Amino acid sequence: MPKQRITKEMVVNTAFEIARSQGMEQVLVKNIADKMGCSVQPIYSYCRNMAGLRQDVARKAAQFIQAYLSARIDEKDFFRSTGSAYIQLAREEPHLFRIFILHPRSGISSLEDLYQAEANPHMAEFIADALHISTAQARQLHLHMMIYTIGIGTIFSVTTPGISTDEICLQQEAAYQAFLAQALRTLP
């Protein structure tokens, strides 16, 4: 039987599957080689260092997450369904959620910096139009919900046996209502 040719794409895909099922900390040359049924040599030929491979895995995770979220967002309730999709991601793909949320971010020294780096630049206008509030109010609401969803999603992704999805969704909705009321009170 001829030897199978190992490609970089095969290595990255295998590393992604390990990260998805076991977490990024298990993306190790030995684990990749074991899963691929080969020696560590082909892995080392594509991965001069683990940091580069982990960056490739993180990019693949980001692509997966974009597709995952897009498939679960309701165009008629875009803002709420986006938050719900992140919670569903935390439940169904906890390792990928943590890779996505917990990756290092440089150049962030304020929540405004985080918002600028992470939020869609048109989201505040979209929320303002949908909820008939000012762009400033929408921005405040979006930032609060982004912080809350990241936090509760992280809690959801690391708890065992796990908090019920209903409890998490009720909390998220309560936070949305509270933050909306606050935005309506504090900004013109």
Short mmCIF file of C-alpha atoms in Angstrom, two decimals:
data_model
loop_
_atom_site.label_atom_id
_atom_site.label_comp_id
_atom_site.label_asym_id
_atom_site.label_seq_id
_atom_site.Cartn_x
_atom_site.Cartn_y
_atom_site.Cartn_z
CA MET A 1 0.00 0.00 0.00
CA PRO A 2 1.47 3.41 -0.94
CA LYS A 3 2.31 5.88 1.82
CA GLN A 4 -0.27 8.57 2.39
CA ARG A 5 1.02 12.04 1.66
CA ILE A 6 0.51 14.30 4.65
CA THR A 7 -0.32 17.91 3.77
CA LYS A 8 -0.33 21.04 5.87
CA GLU A 9 -4.09 21.24 5.39
CA MET A 10 -4.45 17.72 6.85
CA VAL A 11 -2.31 18.72 9.84
CA VAL A 12 -4.33 21.90 10.46
CA ASN A 13 -7.65 20.07 10.05
CA THR A 14 -6.56 17.37 12.48
CA ALA A 15 -5.31 19.96 14.96
CA PHE A 16 -8.64 21.80 14.62
CA GLU A 17 -10.59 18.60 15.37
CA ILE A 18 -8.46 18.02 18.46
CA ALA A 19 -9.00 21.62 19.60
CA ARG A 20 -12.72 21.32 18.92
CA SER A 21 -13.16 18.12 20.90
CA GLN A 22 -10.52 18.47 23.63
CA GLY A 23 -9.37 22.11 23.73
CA MET A 24 -6.42 24.03 22.34
CA GLU A 25 -4.16 22.80 25.14
CA GLN A 26 -4.37 19.30 23.60
CA VAL A 27 -3.09 20.49 20.22
CA LEU A 28 0.27 18.78 20.59
CA VAL A 29 2.46 17.23 17.91
CA LYS A 30 2.14 13.76 19.47
CA ASN A 31 -1.66 14.00 19.63
CA ILE A 32 -1.87 15.17 16.01
CA ALA A 33 0.41 12.37 14.84
CA ASP A 34 -1.55 9.78 16.83
CA LYS A 35 -4.86 10.96 15.37
CA MET A 36 -3.42 10.97 11.85
CA GLY A 37 -1.76 7.59 12.33
CA CYS A 38 1.69 8.82 11.35
CA SER A 39 4.98 9.69 12.94
CA VAL A 40 5.66 13.16 14.32
CA GLN A 41 8.07 13.91 11.43
CA PRO A 42 5.43 15.09 8.91
CA ILE A 43 3.87 17.27 11.61
CA TYR A 44 7.20 18.92 12.38
CA SER A 45 7.83 19.49 8.68
CA TYR A 46 4.77 21.79 8.55
CA CYS A 47 4.88 23.19 12.06
CA ARG A 48 8.18 24.80 12.91
CA ASN A 49 6.54 25.95 16.13
CA MET A 50 3.26 25.30 17.90
CA ALA A 51 2.37 28.99 18.06
CA GLY A 52 2.03 29.11 14.28
CA LEU A 53 -0.07 25.96 14.19
CA ARG A 54 -2.29 27.27 16.96
CA GLN A 55 -2.79 30.50 14.99
CA ASP A 56 -3.88 28.40 12.00
CA VAL A 57 -6.28 26.48 14.26
CA ALA A 58 -7.63 29.74 15.72
CA ARG A 59 -8.25 31.08 12.19
CA LYS A 60 -10.06 27.88 11.27
CA ALA A 61 -12.09 28.13 14.49
CA ALA A 62 -13.04 31.74 13.63
CA GLN A 63 -14.22 30.63 10.17
CA PHE A 64 -16.23 27.79 11.70
CA ILE A 65 -17.78 30.15 14.24
CA GLN A 66 -18.75 32.72 11.59
CA ALA A 67 -20.57 30.03 9.63
CA TYR A 68 -22.11 28.62 12.82
CA LEU A 69 -23.45 32.00 13.93
CA SER A 70 -24.67 32.98 10.46
CA ALA A 71 -26.74 29.80 10.26
CA ARG A 72 -28.47 30.61 13.57
CA ILE A 73 -29.22 34.31 13.29
CA ASP A 74 -32.81 35.34 12.68
CA GLU A 75 -32.92 38.33 10.33
CA LYS A 76 -36.17 39.49 11.97
CA ASP A 77 -34.60 39.59 15.45
CA PHE A 78 -30.95 40.01 14.54
CA PHE A 79 -29.67 41.51 17.79
CA ARG A 80 -31.28 39.03 20.20
CA SER A 81 -30.69 36.03 17.97
CA THR A 82 -26.99 36.88 17.71
CA GLY A 83 -26.67 36.77 21.50
CA SER A 84 -28.64 33.51 21.59
CA ALA A 85 -26.41 32.05 18.89
CA TYR A 86 -23.32 32.80 20.99
CA ILE A 87 -24.91 31.03 23.96
CA GLN A 88 -25.78 28.06 21.76
CA LEU A 89 -22.16 28.03 20.55
CA ALA A 90 -20.92 28.01 24.16
CA ARG A 91 -23.16 25.00 24.88
CA GLU A 92 -22.52 22.98 21.72
CA GLU A 93 -18.90 23.91 20.99
CA PRO A 94 -17.40 24.93 24.36
CA HIS A 95 -13.76 24.47 23.31
CA LEU A 96 -14.21 26.57 20.16
CA PHE A 97 -16.10 29.20 22.14
CA ARG A 98 -13.17 29.48 24.55
CA ILE A 99 -10.65 29.65 21.68
CA PHE A 100 -12.68 32.45 20.11
CA ILE A 101 -13.31 34.41 23.31
CA LEU A 102 -10.08 33.85 25.18
CA HIS A 103 -7.57 34.55 22.41
CA PRO A 104 -5.08 37.32 23.20
CA ARG A 105 -6.04 40.79 22.01
CA SER A 106 -3.38 43.45 21.69
CA GLY A 107 -3.91 47.18 21.55
CA ILE A 108 -6.92 47.04 23.89
CA SER A 109 -6.72 49.45 26.81
CA SER A 110 -10.39 50.31 27.29
CA LEU A 111 -13.84 48.88 26.73
CA GLU A 112 -14.18 51.34 23.86
CA ASP A 113 -11.08 49.78 22.26
CA LEU A 114 -12.63 46.33 22.74
CA TYR A 115 -15.90 47.49 21.20
CA GLN A 116 -14.11 49.01 18.22
CA ALA A 117 -12.07 45.84 17.68
CA GLU A 118 -14.84 43.27 18.16
CA ALA A 119 -18.14 44.83 17.09
CA ASN A 120 -19.44 45.18 13.59
CA PRO A 121 -19.06 48.91 12.83
CA HIS A 122 -22.66 49.10 11.56
CA MET A 123 -24.30 47.21 14.41
CA ALA A 124 -25.11 50.28 16.52
CA GLU A 125 -26.95 51.89 13.62
CA PHE A 126 -28.80 48.63 12.93
CA ILE A 127 -29.85 48.30 16.59
CA ALA A 128 -30.86 51.97 16.73
CA ASP A 129 -33.11 51.55 13.70
CA ALA A 130 -34.60 48.27 14.93
CA LEU A 131 -35.34 49.54 18.45
CA HIS A 132 -36.09 53.17 17.55
CA ILE A 133 -33.40 54.51 19.86
CA SER A 134 -30.41 56.78 19.29
CA THR A 135 -27.13 55.40 17.97
CA ALA A 136 -25.47 56.33 21.29
CA GLN A 137 -28.12 54.37 23.21
CA ALA A 138 -27.75 51.44 20.81
CA ARG A 139 -23.97 51.47 21.23
CA GLN A 140 -24.26 51.42 25.00
CA LEU A 141 -26.79 48.57 24.86
CA HIS A 142 -24.62 46.61 22.42
CA LEU A 143 -21.47 47.02 24.50
CA HIS A 144 -23.27 45.94 27.68
CA MET A 145 -24.79 42.91 25.98
CA MET A 146 -21.47 42.00 24.37
CA ILE A 147 -19.74 42.03 27.77
CA TYR A 148 -22.59 40.14 29.41
CA THR A 149 -22.85 37.51 26.68
CA ILE A 150 -19.09 36.90 26.70
CA GLY A 151 -19.20 36.50 30.47
CA ILE A 152 -22.23 34.26 30.74
CA GLY A 153 -21.13 32.28 27.68
CA THR A 154 -17.74 31.68 29.27
CA ILE A 155 -19.38 30.50 32.49
CA PHE A 156 -21.68 28.26 30.44
CA SER A 157 -18.74 26.77 28.50
CA VAL A 158 -16.74 25.78 31.60
CA THR A 159 -19.37 24.42 33.97
CA THR A 160 -20.12 20.74 34.47
CA PRO A 161 -22.49 19.05 34.41
CA GLY A 162 -23.72 22.37 33.06
CA ILE A 163 -26.22 25.09 33.74
CA SER A 164 -29.46 24.62 31.84
CA THR A 165 -29.80 26.49 28.57
CA ASP A 166 -33.18 27.81 29.73
CA GLU A 167 -31.60 29.37 32.83
CA ILE A 168 -28.84 30.97 30.77
CA CYS A 169 -31.31 32.32 28.19
CA LEU A 170 -33.58 33.73 30.90
CA GLN A 171 -30.60 35.51 32.46
CA GLN A 172 -29.52 36.85 29.08
CA GLU A 173 -33.03 38.18 28.38
CA ALA A 174 -33.22 39.77 31.84
CA ALA A 175 -29.86 41.45 31.21
CA TYR A 176 -31.08 42.69 27.82
CA GLN A 177 -34.20 44.22 29.37
CA ALA A 178 -32.19 45.83 32.20
CA PHE A 179 -29.53 47.22 29.86
CA LEU A 180 -32.17 48.51 27.44
CA ALA A 181 -33.99 50.27 30.28
CA GLN A 182 -30.70 51.75 31.47
CA ALA A 183 -29.81 52.96 27.96
CA LEU A 184 -33.21 54.57 27.59
CA ARG A 185 -32.84 56.35 30.97
CA THR A 186 -29.27 57.58 30.69
CA LEU A 187 -28.88 58.87 27.16
CA PRO A 188 -30.93 61.43 25.25
#
